[in-house]
Amino acid sequence: VAEVSDSYISGLKVPVNALMQQGGAWGVVLTDSGGMFAPVDIIWQDNNYSIISSQISGALYEGQKLRVF
């Protein structure tokens, strides 16, 4: 959970350079799953970090290793 202004949002915090676009969808590459692309919704973003949620239930979890570009 991250605090933005006086509001709270729920999602996973990742570096912006962990995001990539594939087939018109934004997502992350999961190194724990052999390089699988997992599409995400970007909830919030600044110059360094993004708060994301997975479009596939259960595909992402805290502590998971992601490829950084």
Short mmCIF file of N, CA, C and O in Angstrom, two decimals:
data_model
loop_
_atom_site.label_atom_id
_atom_site.label_comp_id
_atom_site.label_asym_id
_atom_site.label_seq_id
_atom_site.Cartn_x
_atom_site.Cartn_y
_atom_site.Cartn_z
N VAL A 1 0.85 -1.17 0.00
CA VAL A 1 0.00 0.00 0.00
C VAL A 1 0.90 1.23 0.00
O VAL A 1 1.86 1.30 0.73
N ALA A 2 0.57 2.17 -0.82
CA ALA A 2 1.36 3.40 -0.92
C ALA A 2 0.46 4.60 -0.66
O ALA A 2 -0.73 4.57 -0.95
N GLU A 3 1.03 5.64 -0.08
CA GLU A 3 0.27 6.86 0.18
C GLU A 3 0.58 7.89 -0.89
O GLU A 3 1.74 8.16 -1.18
N VAL A 4 -0.45 8.40 -1.52
CA VAL A 4 -0.31 9.45 -2.53
C VAL A 4 -1.19 10.59 -2.08
O VAL A 4 -2.40 10.45 -1.98
N SER A 5 -0.57 11.73 -1.79
CA SER A 5 -1.28 12.88 -1.20
C SER A 5 -1.93 12.41 0.09
O SER A 5 -1.28 11.81 0.92
N ASP A 6 -3.22 12.65 0.24
CA ASP A 6 -3.92 12.23 1.45
C ASP A 6 -4.75 10.98 1.21
O ASP A 6 -5.57 10.62 2.03
N SER A 7 -4.54 10.33 0.08
CA SER A 7 -5.31 9.14 -0.27
C SER A 7 -4.43 7.90 -0.19
O SER A 7 -3.22 7.98 -0.28
N TYR A 8 -5.07 6.76 -0.02
CA TYR A 8 -4.36 5.50 -0.01
C TYR A 8 -4.78 4.69 -1.22
O TYR A 8 -5.95 4.67 -1.58
N ILE A 9 -3.79 4.07 -1.85
CA ILE A 9 -4.08 3.19 -2.97
C ILE A 9 -3.45 1.84 -2.69
O ILE A 9 -2.50 1.74 -1.92
N SER A 10 -3.97 0.83 -3.30
CA SER A 10 -3.47 -0.51 -3.07
C SER A 10 -2.88 -1.05 -4.37
O SER A 10 -3.48 -0.92 -5.43
N GLY A 11 -1.70 -1.61 -4.28
CA GLY A 11 -1.04 -2.19 -5.44
C GLY A 11 0.39 -2.53 -5.10
O GLY A 11 0.83 -2.38 -3.97
N LEU A 12 1.13 -2.99 -6.09
CA LEU A 12 2.53 -3.33 -5.92
C LEU A 12 3.39 -2.18 -6.44
O LEU A 12 3.14 -1.65 -7.52
N LYS A 13 4.42 -1.82 -5.68
CA LYS A 13 5.32 -0.74 -6.07
C LYS A 13 6.50 -1.35 -6.82
O LYS A 13 7.19 -2.24 -6.30
N VAL A 14 6.72 -0.88 -8.06
CA VAL A 14 7.83 -1.38 -8.88
C VAL A 14 8.57 -0.19 -9.49
O VAL A 14 7.98 0.87 -9.69
N PRO A 15 9.85 -0.36 -9.82
CA PRO A 15 10.55 0.71 -10.52
C PRO A 15 9.92 0.92 -11.90
O PRO A 15 9.48 -0.05 -12.53
N VAL A 16 9.89 2.15 -12.38
CA VAL A 16 9.28 2.41 -13.69
C VAL A 16 10.01 1.65 -14.80
O VAL A 16 9.39 1.27 -15.79
N ASN A 17 11.30 1.39 -14.62
CA ASN A 17 12.03 0.68 -15.67
C ASN A 17 11.82 -0.84 -15.61
O ASN A 17 12.44 -1.59 -16.35
N ALA A 18 10.89 -1.30 -14.77
CA ALA A 18 10.46 -2.70 -14.79
C ALA A 18 9.26 -2.88 -15.72
O ALA A 18 8.89 -4.00 -16.04
N LEU A 19 8.66 -1.77 -16.16
CA LEU A 19 7.50 -1.83 -17.04
C LEU A 19 7.93 -1.88 -18.50
O LEU A 19 8.90 -1.23 -18.89
N MET A 20 7.21 -2.65 -19.29
CA MET A 20 7.45 -2.67 -20.73
C MET A 20 6.11 -2.79 -21.43
O MET A 20 5.12 -3.19 -20.82
N GLN A 21 6.10 -2.44 -22.70
CA GLN A 21 4.87 -2.53 -23.48
C GLN A 21 5.02 -3.67 -24.48
O GLN A 21 6.05 -3.79 -25.15
N GLN A 22 4.01 -4.52 -24.54
CA GLN A 22 4.00 -5.65 -25.46
C GLN A 22 2.61 -5.79 -26.05
O GLN A 22 1.64 -5.93 -25.30
N GLY A 23 2.49 -5.75 -27.35
CA GLY A 23 1.19 -5.88 -27.99
C GLY A 23 0.19 -4.84 -27.57
O GLY A 23 -1.00 -5.11 -27.48
N GLY A 24 0.67 -3.63 -27.24
CA GLY A 24 -0.21 -2.55 -26.83
C GLY A 24 -0.59 -2.56 -25.36
O GLY A 24 -1.31 -1.68 -24.91
N ALA A 25 -0.10 -3.54 -24.61
CA ALA A 25 -0.41 -3.63 -23.18
C ALA A 25 0.85 -3.39 -22.35
O ALA A 25 1.94 -3.84 -22.73
N TRP A 26 0.68 -2.69 -21.24
CA TRP A 26 1.80 -2.52 -20.30
C TRP A 26 1.86 -3.73 -19.39
O TRP A 26 0.84 -4.31 -19.04
N GLY A 27 3.09 -4.10 -19.00
CA GLY A 27 3.25 -5.23 -18.11
C GLY A 27 4.66 -5.32 -17.57
O GLY A 27 5.49 -4.44 -17.80
N VAL A 28 4.91 -6.40 -16.86
CA VAL A 28 6.22 -6.69 -16.30
C VAL A 28 6.63 -8.09 -16.74
O VAL A 28 5.79 -8.92 -17.07
N VAL A 29 7.94 -8.34 -16.74
CA VAL A 29 8.46 -9.66 -17.09
C VAL A 29 8.87 -10.35 -15.80
O VAL A 29 9.68 -9.83 -15.03
N LEU A 30 8.29 -11.52 -15.56
CA LEU A 30 8.53 -12.27 -14.33
C LEU A 30 9.71 -13.21 -14.52
O LEU A 30 9.64 -14.17 -15.27
N THR A 31 10.82 -12.94 -13.84
CA THR A 31 11.99 -13.80 -13.98
C THR A 31 11.79 -15.12 -13.24
O THR A 31 12.39 -16.12 -13.61
N ASP A 32 10.93 -15.14 -12.22
CA ASP A 32 10.64 -16.37 -11.49
C ASP A 32 9.84 -17.35 -12.34
O ASP A 32 9.80 -18.53 -12.05
N SER A 33 9.19 -16.86 -13.39
CA SER A 33 8.32 -17.70 -14.22
C SER A 33 8.88 -17.86 -15.63
O SER A 33 8.14 -17.91 -16.61
N GLY A 34 10.20 -17.90 -15.74
CA GLY A 34 10.83 -18.13 -17.02
C GLY A 34 10.68 -17.00 -18.02
O GLY A 34 10.71 -17.23 -19.22
N GLY A 35 10.49 -15.78 -17.55
CA GLY A 35 10.39 -14.64 -18.45
C GLY A 35 8.99 -14.37 -18.96
O GLY A 35 8.81 -13.71 -19.97
N MET A 36 7.98 -14.85 -18.25
CA MET A 36 6.59 -14.63 -18.66
C MET A 36 6.23 -13.15 -18.55
O MET A 36 6.56 -12.48 -17.58
N PHE A 37 5.53 -12.63 -19.57
CA PHE A 37 5.02 -11.26 -19.55
C PHE A 37 3.68 -11.27 -18.83
O PHE A 37 2.79 -12.05 -19.16
N ALA A 38 3.54 -10.41 -17.82
CA ALA A 38 2.31 -10.30 -17.06
C ALA A 38 1.72 -8.90 -17.27
O ALA A 38 2.32 -7.92 -16.83
N PRO A 39 0.57 -8.79 -17.95
CA PRO A 39 -0.03 -7.47 -18.16
C PRO A 39 -0.52 -6.86 -16.85
O PRO A 39 -1.00 -7.58 -15.97
N VAL A 40 -0.38 -5.54 -16.74
CA VAL A 40 -0.76 -4.84 -15.51
C VAL A 40 -1.55 -3.58 -15.83
O VAL A 40 -1.51 -3.08 -16.95
N ASP A 41 -2.24 -3.10 -14.82
CA ASP A 41 -2.85 -1.77 -14.85
C ASP A 41 -1.95 -0.87 -14.03
O ASP A 41 -1.54 -1.23 -12.92
N ILE A 42 -1.61 0.29 -14.57
CA ILE A 42 -0.79 1.27 -13.84
C ILE A 42 -1.75 2.18 -13.09
O ILE A 42 -2.53 2.91 -13.68
N ILE A 43 -1.70 2.11 -11.77
CA ILE A 43 -2.60 2.87 -10.91
C ILE A 43 -2.07 4.28 -10.66
O ILE A 43 -2.81 5.25 -10.64
N TRP A 44 -0.75 4.37 -10.48
CA TRP A 44 -0.10 5.64 -10.19
C TRP A 44 1.35 5.54 -10.62
O TRP A 44 1.92 4.45 -10.59
N GLN A 45 1.95 6.67 -11.01
CA GLN A 45 3.34 6.64 -11.45
C GLN A 45 3.99 7.99 -11.25
O GLN A 45 3.35 9.02 -11.43
N ASP A 46 5.27 7.97 -10.86
CA ASP A 46 6.07 9.19 -10.86
C ASP A 46 7.33 8.89 -11.68
O ASP A 46 7.35 7.92 -12.44
N ASN A 47 8.38 9.67 -11.53
CA ASN A 47 9.58 9.47 -12.33
C ASN A 47 10.37 8.22 -11.95
O ASN A 47 11.18 7.75 -12.75
N ASN A 48 10.16 7.69 -10.76
CA ASN A 48 10.95 6.55 -10.28
C ASN A 48 10.17 5.26 -10.09
O ASN A 48 10.71 4.19 -10.32
N TYR A 49 8.93 5.36 -9.65
CA TYR A 49 8.16 4.18 -9.29
C TYR A 49 6.76 4.20 -9.88
O TYR A 49 6.21 5.26 -10.14
N SER A 50 6.20 3.02 -10.03
CA SER A 50 4.80 2.85 -10.44
C SER A 50 4.11 1.97 -9.41
O SER A 50 4.72 1.08 -8.83
N ILE A 51 2.84 2.23 -9.20
CA ILE A 51 1.99 1.34 -8.41
C ILE A 51 1.13 0.60 -9.43
O ILE A 51 0.45 1.23 -10.24
N ILE A 52 1.20 -0.73 -9.40
CA ILE A 52 0.53 -1.53 -10.42
C ILE A 52 -0.38 -2.57 -9.79
O ILE A 52 -0.23 -2.92 -8.61
N SER A 53 -1.30 -3.08 -10.60
CA SER A 53 -2.08 -4.26 -10.21
C SER A 53 -2.11 -5.18 -11.42
O SER A 53 -2.11 -4.73 -12.57
N SER A 54 -2.12 -6.45 -11.16
CA SER A 54 -2.09 -7.45 -12.22
C SER A 54 -3.45 -7.56 -12.90
O SER A 54 -4.49 -7.47 -12.25
N GLN A 55 -3.44 -7.75 -14.21
CA GLN A 55 -4.67 -8.02 -14.94
C GLN A 55 -5.04 -9.49 -14.85
O GLN A 55 -6.14 -9.88 -15.21
N ILE A 56 -4.10 -10.32 -14.37
CA ILE A 56 -4.33 -11.77 -14.21
C ILE A 56 -4.30 -12.07 -12.71
O ILE A 56 -3.28 -11.88 -12.05
N SER A 57 -5.39 -12.53 -12.19
CA SER A 57 -5.51 -12.80 -10.75
C SER A 57 -4.42 -13.77 -10.29
O SER A 57 -4.24 -14.84 -10.87
N GLY A 58 -3.68 -13.36 -9.25
CA GLY A 58 -2.67 -14.21 -8.65
C GLY A 58 -1.34 -14.25 -9.37
O GLY A 58 -0.42 -14.95 -8.94
N ALA A 59 -1.19 -13.53 -10.48
CA ALA A 59 0.05 -13.58 -11.26
C ALA A 59 1.20 -12.84 -10.58
O ALA A 59 2.35 -13.19 -10.77
N LEU A 60 0.89 -11.80 -9.81
CA LEU A 60 1.93 -11.01 -9.14
C LEU A 60 1.75 -11.06 -7.64
O LEU A 60 0.64 -11.08 -7.13
N TYR A 61 2.89 -11.07 -6.95
CA TYR A 61 2.84 -11.04 -5.48
C TYR A 61 4.08 -10.32 -4.96
O TYR A 61 5.08 -10.19 -5.66
N GLU A 62 3.99 -9.84 -3.76
CA GLU A 62 5.09 -9.10 -3.12
C GLU A 62 6.33 -9.98 -3.02
O GLU A 62 6.25 -11.15 -2.66
N GLY A 63 7.48 -9.43 -3.38
CA GLY A 63 8.74 -10.16 -3.28
C GLY A 63 9.11 -10.90 -4.55
O GLY A 63 10.20 -11.47 -4.64
N GLN A 64 8.25 -10.91 -5.53
CA GLN A 64 8.51 -11.60 -6.78
C GLN A 64 9.61 -10.87 -7.56
O GLN A 64 9.69 -9.65 -7.53
N LYS A 65 10.45 -11.63 -8.27
CA LYS A 65 11.53 -11.03 -9.04
C LYS A 65 11.05 -10.64 -10.42
O LYS A 65 10.43 -11.44 -11.12
N LEU A 66 11.35 -9.38 -10.78
CA LEU A 66 10.96 -8.84 -12.08
C LEU A 66 12.21 -8.43 -12.84
O LEU A 66 13.20 -8.03 -12.26
N ARG A 67 12.12 -8.49 -14.17
CA ARG A 67 13.23 -8.00 -15.01
C ARG A 67 13.15 -6.47 -15.04
O ARG A 67 12.06 -5.91 -15.19
N VAL A 68 14.30 -5.83 -14.90
CA VAL A 68 14.39 -4.37 -14.98
C VAL A 68 15.14 -4.04 -16.26
O VAL A 68 16.19 -4.63 -16.53
N PHE A 69 14.61 -3.12 -17.05
CA PHE A 69 15.19 -2.77 -18.34
C PHE A 69 16.00 -1.50 -18.25
O PHE A 69 15.78 -0.65 -17.49
#
